[in-house]
Short mmCIF file of C-alpha atoms in Angstrom, two decimals:
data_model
loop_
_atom_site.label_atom_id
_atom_site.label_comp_id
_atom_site.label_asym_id
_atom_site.label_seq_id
_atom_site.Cartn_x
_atom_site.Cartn_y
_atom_site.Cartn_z
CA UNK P 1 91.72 87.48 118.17
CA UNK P 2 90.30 90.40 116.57
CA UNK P 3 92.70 92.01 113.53
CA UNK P 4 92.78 95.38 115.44
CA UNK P 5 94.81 92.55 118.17
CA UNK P 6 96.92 91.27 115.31
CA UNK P 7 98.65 94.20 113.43
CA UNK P 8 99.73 97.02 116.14
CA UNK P 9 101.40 99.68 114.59
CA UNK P 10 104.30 102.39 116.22
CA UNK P 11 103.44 105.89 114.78
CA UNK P 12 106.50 107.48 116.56
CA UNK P 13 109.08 104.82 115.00
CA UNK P 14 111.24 105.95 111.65
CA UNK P 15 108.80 106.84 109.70
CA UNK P 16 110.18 105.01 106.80
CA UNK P 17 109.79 102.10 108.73
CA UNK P 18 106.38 102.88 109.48
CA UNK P 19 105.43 102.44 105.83
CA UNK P 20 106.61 98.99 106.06
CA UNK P 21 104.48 97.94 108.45
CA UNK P 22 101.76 99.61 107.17
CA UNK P 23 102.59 97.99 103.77
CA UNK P 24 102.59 94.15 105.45
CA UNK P 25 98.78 94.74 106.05
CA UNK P 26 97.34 93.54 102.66
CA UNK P 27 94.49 95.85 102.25
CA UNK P 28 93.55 95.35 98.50
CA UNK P 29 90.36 97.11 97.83
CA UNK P 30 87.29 95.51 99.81
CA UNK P 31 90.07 93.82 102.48
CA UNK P 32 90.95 97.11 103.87
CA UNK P 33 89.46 96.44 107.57
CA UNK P 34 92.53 94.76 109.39
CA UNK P 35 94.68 98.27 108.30
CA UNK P 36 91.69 100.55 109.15
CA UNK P 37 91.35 98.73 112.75
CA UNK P 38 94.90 99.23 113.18
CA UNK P 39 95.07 103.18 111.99
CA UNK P 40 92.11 103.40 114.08
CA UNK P 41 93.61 101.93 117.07
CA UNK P 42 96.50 104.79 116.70
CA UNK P 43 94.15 107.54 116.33
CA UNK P 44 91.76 106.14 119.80
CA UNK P 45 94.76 106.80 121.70
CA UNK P 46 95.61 110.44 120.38
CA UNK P 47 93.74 112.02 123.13
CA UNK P 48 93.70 115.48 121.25
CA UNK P 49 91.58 114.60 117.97
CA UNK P 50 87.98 113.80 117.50
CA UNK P 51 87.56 110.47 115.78
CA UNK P 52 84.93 108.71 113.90
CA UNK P 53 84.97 105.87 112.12
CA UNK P 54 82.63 104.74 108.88
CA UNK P 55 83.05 101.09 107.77
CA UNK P 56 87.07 101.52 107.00
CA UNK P 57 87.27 104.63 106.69
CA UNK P 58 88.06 106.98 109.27
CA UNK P 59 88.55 110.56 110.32
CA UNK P 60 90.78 111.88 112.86
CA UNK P 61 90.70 116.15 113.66
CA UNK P 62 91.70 118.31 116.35
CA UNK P 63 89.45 121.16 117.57
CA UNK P 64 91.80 124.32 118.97
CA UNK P 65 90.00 126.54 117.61
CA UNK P 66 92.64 127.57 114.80
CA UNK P 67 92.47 130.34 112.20
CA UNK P 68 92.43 127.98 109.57
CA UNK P 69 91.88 124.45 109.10
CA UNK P 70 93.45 121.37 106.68
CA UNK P 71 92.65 118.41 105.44
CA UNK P 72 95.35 115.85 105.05
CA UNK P 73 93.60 112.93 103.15
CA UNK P 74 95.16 109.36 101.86
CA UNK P 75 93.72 106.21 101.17
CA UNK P 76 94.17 102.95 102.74
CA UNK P 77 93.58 100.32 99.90
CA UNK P 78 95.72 99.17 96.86
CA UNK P 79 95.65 97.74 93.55
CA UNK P 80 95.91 93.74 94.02
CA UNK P 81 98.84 91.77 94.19
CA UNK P 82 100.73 91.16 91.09
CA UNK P 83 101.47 87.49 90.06
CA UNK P 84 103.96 87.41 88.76
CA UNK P 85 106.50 85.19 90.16
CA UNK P 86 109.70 87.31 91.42
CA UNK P 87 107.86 90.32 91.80
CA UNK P 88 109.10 92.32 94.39
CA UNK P 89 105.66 94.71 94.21
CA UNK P 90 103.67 92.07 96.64
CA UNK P 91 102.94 91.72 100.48
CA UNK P 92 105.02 91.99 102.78
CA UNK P 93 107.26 94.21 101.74
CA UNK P 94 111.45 94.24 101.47
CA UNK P 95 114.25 96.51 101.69
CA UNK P 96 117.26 96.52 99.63
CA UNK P 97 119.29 99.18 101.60
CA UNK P 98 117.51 102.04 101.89
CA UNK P 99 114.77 100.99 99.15
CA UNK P 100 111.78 99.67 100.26
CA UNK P 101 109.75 96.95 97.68
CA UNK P 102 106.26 96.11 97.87
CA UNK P 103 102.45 96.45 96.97
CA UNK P 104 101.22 99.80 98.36
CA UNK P 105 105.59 101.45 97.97
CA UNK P 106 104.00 104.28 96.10
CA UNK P 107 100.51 104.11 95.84
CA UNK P 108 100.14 105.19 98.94
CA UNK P 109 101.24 103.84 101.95
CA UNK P 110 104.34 106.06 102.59
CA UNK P 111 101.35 109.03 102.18
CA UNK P 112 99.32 107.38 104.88
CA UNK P 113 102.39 106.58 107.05
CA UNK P 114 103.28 110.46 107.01
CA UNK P 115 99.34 111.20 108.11
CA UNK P 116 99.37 108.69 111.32
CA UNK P 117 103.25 109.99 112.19
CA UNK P 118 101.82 113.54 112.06
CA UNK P 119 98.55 112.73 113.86
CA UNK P 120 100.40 111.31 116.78
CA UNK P 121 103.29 113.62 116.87
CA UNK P 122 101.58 117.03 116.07
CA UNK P 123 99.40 117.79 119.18
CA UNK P 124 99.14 121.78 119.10
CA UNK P 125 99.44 122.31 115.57
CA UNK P 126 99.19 125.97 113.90
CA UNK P 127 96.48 125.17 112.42
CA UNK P 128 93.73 122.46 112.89
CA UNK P 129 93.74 119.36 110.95
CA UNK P 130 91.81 116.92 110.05
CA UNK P 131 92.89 113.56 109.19
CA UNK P 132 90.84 111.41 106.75
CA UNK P 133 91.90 107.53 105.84
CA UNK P 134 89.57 106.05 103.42
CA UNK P 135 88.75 102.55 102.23
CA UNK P 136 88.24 102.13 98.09
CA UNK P 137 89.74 104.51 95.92
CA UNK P 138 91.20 101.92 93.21
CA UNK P 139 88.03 100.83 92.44
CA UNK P 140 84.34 102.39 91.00
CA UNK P 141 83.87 105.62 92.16
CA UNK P 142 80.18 104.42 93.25
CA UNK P 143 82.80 102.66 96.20
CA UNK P 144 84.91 105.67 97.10
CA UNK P 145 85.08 106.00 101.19
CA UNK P 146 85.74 109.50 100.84
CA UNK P 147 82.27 109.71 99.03
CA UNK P 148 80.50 108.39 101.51
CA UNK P 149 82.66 110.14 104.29
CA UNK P 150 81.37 113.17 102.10
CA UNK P 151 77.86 112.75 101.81
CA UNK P 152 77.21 110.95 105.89
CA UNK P 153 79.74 113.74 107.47
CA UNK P 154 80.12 116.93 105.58
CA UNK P 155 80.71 119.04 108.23
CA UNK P 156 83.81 116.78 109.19
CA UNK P 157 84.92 117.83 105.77
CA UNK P 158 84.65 121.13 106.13
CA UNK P 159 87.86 123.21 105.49
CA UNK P 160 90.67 125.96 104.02
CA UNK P 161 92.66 123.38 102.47
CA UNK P 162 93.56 119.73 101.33
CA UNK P 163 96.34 117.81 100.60
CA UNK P 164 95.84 114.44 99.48
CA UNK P 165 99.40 112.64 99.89
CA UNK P 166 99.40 110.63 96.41
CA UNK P 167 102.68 110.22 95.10
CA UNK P 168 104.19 113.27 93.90
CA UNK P 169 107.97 112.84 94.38
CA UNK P 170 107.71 115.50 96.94
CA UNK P 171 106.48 118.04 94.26
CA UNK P 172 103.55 120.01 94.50
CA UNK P 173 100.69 118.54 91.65
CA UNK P 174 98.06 121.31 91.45
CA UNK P 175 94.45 119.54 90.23
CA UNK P 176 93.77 116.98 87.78
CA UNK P 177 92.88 115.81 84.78
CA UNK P 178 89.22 114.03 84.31
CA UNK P 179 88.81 110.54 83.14
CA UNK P 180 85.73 109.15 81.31
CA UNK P 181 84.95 106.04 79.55
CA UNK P 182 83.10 104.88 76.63
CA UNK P 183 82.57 101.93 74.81
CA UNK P 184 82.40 102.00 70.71
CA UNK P 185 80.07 99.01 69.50
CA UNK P 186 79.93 97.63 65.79
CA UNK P 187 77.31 95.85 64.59
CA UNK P 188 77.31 92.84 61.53
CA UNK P 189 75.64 89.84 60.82
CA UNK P 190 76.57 86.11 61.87
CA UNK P 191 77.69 83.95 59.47
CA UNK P 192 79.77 80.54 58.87
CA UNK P 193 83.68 81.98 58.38
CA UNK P 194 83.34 79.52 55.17
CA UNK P 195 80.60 81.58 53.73
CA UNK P 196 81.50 85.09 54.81
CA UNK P 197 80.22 86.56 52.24
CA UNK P 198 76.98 85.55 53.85
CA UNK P 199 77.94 87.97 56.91
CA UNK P 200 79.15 91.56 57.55
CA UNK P 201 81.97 91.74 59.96
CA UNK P 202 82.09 93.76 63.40
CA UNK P 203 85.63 93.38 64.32
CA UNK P 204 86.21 94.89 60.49
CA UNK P 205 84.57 97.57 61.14
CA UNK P 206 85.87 98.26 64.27
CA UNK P 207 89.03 99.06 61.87
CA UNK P 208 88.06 102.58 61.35
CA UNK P 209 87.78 103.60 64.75
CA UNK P 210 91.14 102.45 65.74
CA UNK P 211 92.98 104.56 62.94
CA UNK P 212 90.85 107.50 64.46
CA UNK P 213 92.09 106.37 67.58
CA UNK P 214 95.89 105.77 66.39
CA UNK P 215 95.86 109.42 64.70
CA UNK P 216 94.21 111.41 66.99
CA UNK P 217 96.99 114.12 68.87
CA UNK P 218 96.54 115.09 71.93
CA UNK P 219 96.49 118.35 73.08
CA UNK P 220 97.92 120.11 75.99
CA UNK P 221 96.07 122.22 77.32
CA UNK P 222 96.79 125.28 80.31
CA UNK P 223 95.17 125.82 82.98
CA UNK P 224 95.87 128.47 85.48
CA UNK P 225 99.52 128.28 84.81
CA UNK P 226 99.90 124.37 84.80
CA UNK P 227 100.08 122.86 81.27
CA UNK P 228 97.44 119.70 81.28
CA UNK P 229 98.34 117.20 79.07
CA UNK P 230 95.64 115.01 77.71
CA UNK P 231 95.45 111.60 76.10
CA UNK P 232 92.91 109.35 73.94
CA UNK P 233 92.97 105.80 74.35
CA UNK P 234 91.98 102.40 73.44
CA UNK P 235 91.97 99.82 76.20
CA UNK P 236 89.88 97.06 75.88
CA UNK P 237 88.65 95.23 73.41
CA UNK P 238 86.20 92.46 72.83
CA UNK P 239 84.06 90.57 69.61
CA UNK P 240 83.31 87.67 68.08
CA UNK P 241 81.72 84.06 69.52
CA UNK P 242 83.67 81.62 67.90
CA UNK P 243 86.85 80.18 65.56
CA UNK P 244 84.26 79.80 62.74
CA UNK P 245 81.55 82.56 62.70
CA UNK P 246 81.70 85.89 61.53
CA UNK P 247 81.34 88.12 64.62
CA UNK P 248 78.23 90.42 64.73
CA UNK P 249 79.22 92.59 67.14
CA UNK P 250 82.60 94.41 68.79
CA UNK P 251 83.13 96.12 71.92
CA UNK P 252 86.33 98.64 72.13
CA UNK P 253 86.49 100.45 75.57
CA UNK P 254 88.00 104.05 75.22
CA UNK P 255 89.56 106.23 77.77
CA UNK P 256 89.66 109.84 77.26
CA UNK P 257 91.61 111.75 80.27
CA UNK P 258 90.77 114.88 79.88
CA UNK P 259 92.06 118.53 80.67
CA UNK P 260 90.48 120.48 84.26
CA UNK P 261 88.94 123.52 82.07
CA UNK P 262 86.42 120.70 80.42
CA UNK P 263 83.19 119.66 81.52
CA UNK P 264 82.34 115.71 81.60
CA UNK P 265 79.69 116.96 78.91
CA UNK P 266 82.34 118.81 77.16
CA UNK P 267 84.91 115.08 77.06
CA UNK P 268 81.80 113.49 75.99
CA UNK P 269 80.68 115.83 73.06
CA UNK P 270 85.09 115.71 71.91
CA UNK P 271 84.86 111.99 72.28
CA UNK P 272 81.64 111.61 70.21
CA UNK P 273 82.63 114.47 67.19
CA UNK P 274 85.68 112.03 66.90
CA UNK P 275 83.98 109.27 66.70
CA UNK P 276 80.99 109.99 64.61
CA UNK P 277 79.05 107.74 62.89
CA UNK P 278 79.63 105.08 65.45
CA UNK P 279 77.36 103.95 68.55
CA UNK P 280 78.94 105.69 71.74
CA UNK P 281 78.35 104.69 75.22
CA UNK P 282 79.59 106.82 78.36
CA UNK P 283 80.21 104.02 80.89
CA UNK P 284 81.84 106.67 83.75
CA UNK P 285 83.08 109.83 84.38
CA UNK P 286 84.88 111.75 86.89
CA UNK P 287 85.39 115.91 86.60
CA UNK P 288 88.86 117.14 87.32
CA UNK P 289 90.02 119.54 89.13
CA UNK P 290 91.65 123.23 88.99
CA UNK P 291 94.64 123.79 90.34
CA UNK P 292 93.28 126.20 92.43
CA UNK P 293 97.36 127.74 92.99
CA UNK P 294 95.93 130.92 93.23
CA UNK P 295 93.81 130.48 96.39
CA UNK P 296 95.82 132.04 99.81
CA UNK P 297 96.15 128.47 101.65
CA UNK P 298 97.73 127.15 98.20
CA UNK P 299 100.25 129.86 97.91
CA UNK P 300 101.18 129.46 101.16
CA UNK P 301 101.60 125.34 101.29
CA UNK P 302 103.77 126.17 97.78
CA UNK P 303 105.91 128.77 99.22
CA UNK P 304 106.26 126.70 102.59
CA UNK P 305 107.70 123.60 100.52
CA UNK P 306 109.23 124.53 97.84
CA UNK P 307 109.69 123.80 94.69
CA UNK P 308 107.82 124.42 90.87
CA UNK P 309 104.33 123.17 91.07
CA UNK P 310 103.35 120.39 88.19
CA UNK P 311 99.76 119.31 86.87
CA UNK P 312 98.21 115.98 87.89
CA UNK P 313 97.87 113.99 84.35
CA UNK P 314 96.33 111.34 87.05
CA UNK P 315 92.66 111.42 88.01
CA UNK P 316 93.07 111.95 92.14
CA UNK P 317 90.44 112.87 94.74
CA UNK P 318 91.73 116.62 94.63
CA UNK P 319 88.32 116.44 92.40
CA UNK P 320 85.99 115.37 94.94
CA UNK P 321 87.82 118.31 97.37
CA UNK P 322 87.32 120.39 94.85
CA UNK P 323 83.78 119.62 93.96
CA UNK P 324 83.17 120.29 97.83
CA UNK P 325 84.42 124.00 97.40
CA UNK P 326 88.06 123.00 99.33
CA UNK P 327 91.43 123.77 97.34
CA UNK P 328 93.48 121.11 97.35
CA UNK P 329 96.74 119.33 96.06
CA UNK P 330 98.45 116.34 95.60
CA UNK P 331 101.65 116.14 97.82
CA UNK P 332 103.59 112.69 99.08
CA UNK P 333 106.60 110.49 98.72
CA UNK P 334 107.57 108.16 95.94
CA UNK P 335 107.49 108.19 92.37
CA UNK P 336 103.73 108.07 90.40
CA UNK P 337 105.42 106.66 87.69
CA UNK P 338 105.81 103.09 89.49
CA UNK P 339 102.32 102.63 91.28
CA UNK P 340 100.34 99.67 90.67
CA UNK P 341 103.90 98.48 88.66
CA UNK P 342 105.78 94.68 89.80
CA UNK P 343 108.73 96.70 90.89
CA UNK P 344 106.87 98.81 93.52
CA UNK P 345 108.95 100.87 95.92
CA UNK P 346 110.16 104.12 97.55
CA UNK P 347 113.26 105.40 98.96
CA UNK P 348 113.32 106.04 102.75
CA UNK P 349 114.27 109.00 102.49
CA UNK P 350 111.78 110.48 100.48
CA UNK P 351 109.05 109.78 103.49
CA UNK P 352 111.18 110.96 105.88
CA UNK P 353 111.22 113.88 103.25
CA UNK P 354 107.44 114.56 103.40
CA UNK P 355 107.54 113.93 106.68
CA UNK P 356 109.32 116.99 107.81
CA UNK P 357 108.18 119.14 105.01
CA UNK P 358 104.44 118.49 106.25
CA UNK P 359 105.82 119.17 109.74
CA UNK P 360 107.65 122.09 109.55
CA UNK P 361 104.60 123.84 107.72
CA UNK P 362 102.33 122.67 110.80
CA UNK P 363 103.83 123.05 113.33
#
């Protein structure tokens, strides 16, 4: 039995419920196929859109010949299953009352539930729309589906406007900040821990970037009208080869999430005039995004939902959008605040939410 056989899904049932079902697919990134042959077997039987289908991901659009056309984008994968025992952010997912619990709560099932509701639902929309689900976003960005959606169907991608239906709490999160990360090597010499005089310590020396680290502020910076708040951190750290040798050399990974008005060359030359007179390594990078607020199709989605727009402090694929020339936002249900967390979940009511807010501005 093939998996597009095993999990059917009902686009036109409560919405919220829809999310559950959606969320009892495990589709941790790379096992994404069993929920892209079931949104794929919704979107073959929605006689008015166009639909192709690339690995897992997929794109679903009507052609009417609209003034204007959107993008409503959301990804189909999640972080993997927590382990710890008790956690109630796994697969499948539970309700208590009117919460629902589970891997995928937030991050972003309820986003993609809203997308395959509308797709069934909204066949003579005001404008034309074009539905992308897209395997590995929580992973490299050398694996994004929506990259290679980008660079095998750009014309499919072509449009006014995107919202990509990350978590937002139903607020409207104009661009994003940039992420890039470097590692900070040390350098000693081996030597028996009983004899270290023999030796020069790399962890020890690591000391001195970690104060720079530990003192640095962060600023907040604004851009067009959204105040971007940045932040500076360490988050890995390695060295050392054994209980009784002085270690020669020590790896700390650093994380700089930087503000939309800075180049990835611009994070890199902050990250290295911080850091200077140590060995610095850009492993990856990601540009942000604008807000882009000003753009007609953004005013419009704002005023049509409501609402005080907020910055993204989250990298999100409003960047690739943007890097394609397309406005977009972040707009969807559930708090970003508990993605990828044990304790998962979303209120029904906040899809149902989305739902109609997404609706009422399509229709």
């Amino acid at each position: 039995m093939t998996a597009s056989n095993t999990f059917r899904l009902d686009p036109h049932a409560d919405v919220a419920q829809l999310t559950a079902d959606i969320m009892d697919i495990n589709s941790v990134s790379g096992n994404e196929r069993a929920l892209a042959d079931a949104v794929e077997g919704i979107l073959r039987t929605c006689s008015h859109l166009e639909v192709v289908r690339d690995g897992d991901s997929l794109i679903g659009r009507t052609n009417l010949g609209r003034a204007e056309r959107v993008i409503l984008a959301g990804h189909l994968d999640t972080v993997p299953l927590p382990h710890v025992p008790g956690s109630r952010g796994t697969v499948p997912s539970t309700w208590e009352g009117e919460v629902l619990y589970g891997r995928g709560a937030t991050d972003m099932k309820g986003g993609v539930a809203v997308q395959l509701a509308l797709a069934a639902a909204l066949t003579e929309p005001s404008r034309d729309i074009t539905y992308v689900f897209y395997d590995h976003e929580e992973v490299e960005a050398s694996l994004s589906g929506l990259g290679r959606l980008a660079d095998r169907y750009p014309d499919w991608l072509e449009a006014d406007f995107a919202v990509l239906l990350e978590p937002t709490n139903g607020t409207v999160e104009g661009g994003c900040n940039g992420t890039a990360r470097f590692n900070v090597t040390t350098t000693g010499r081996a030597a028996h821990s009983a004899r270290a005089w023999m030796g020069e310590n790399a962890i020890h020396a690591m000391a001195e970037v970690l104060v720079r680290l530990r003192d640095h502020e962060p600023t907040t910076v604004s851009v067009d009208g959204l105040d971007f708040r940045e932040s500076l951190n360490a988050v890995l750290i390695s060295g050392g080869t054994a209980g009784n040798v002085i270690p020669d050399r020590a790896v700390v990974e650093v994380n700089y999430r930087f503000a939309p008005d800075k180049t990835p060359e611009d994070a890199e030359k902050y990250v290295r005039d911080l850091l200077v007179g140590f060995e610095v390594e850009r492993t990856d990078v990601a540009a942000g995004a604008r807000p882009g607020l000003n753009h007609p199709a953004a005013a419009a989605f704002v005023a049509a939902v409501g609402g005080e727009p907020k910055p993204k402090y989250g990298w999100t694929d409003v960047a690739r959008f943007s890097a394609l020339g397309i406005p977009a936002v972040n707009f969807g249900p559930g708090d970003a605040l508990l993605a990828h967390s044990d304790d998962e979940h979303v209120q029904a009511e906040a899809v149902r939410t989305c739902l109609k807010a997404l609706s009422d501005w399509l229709a």
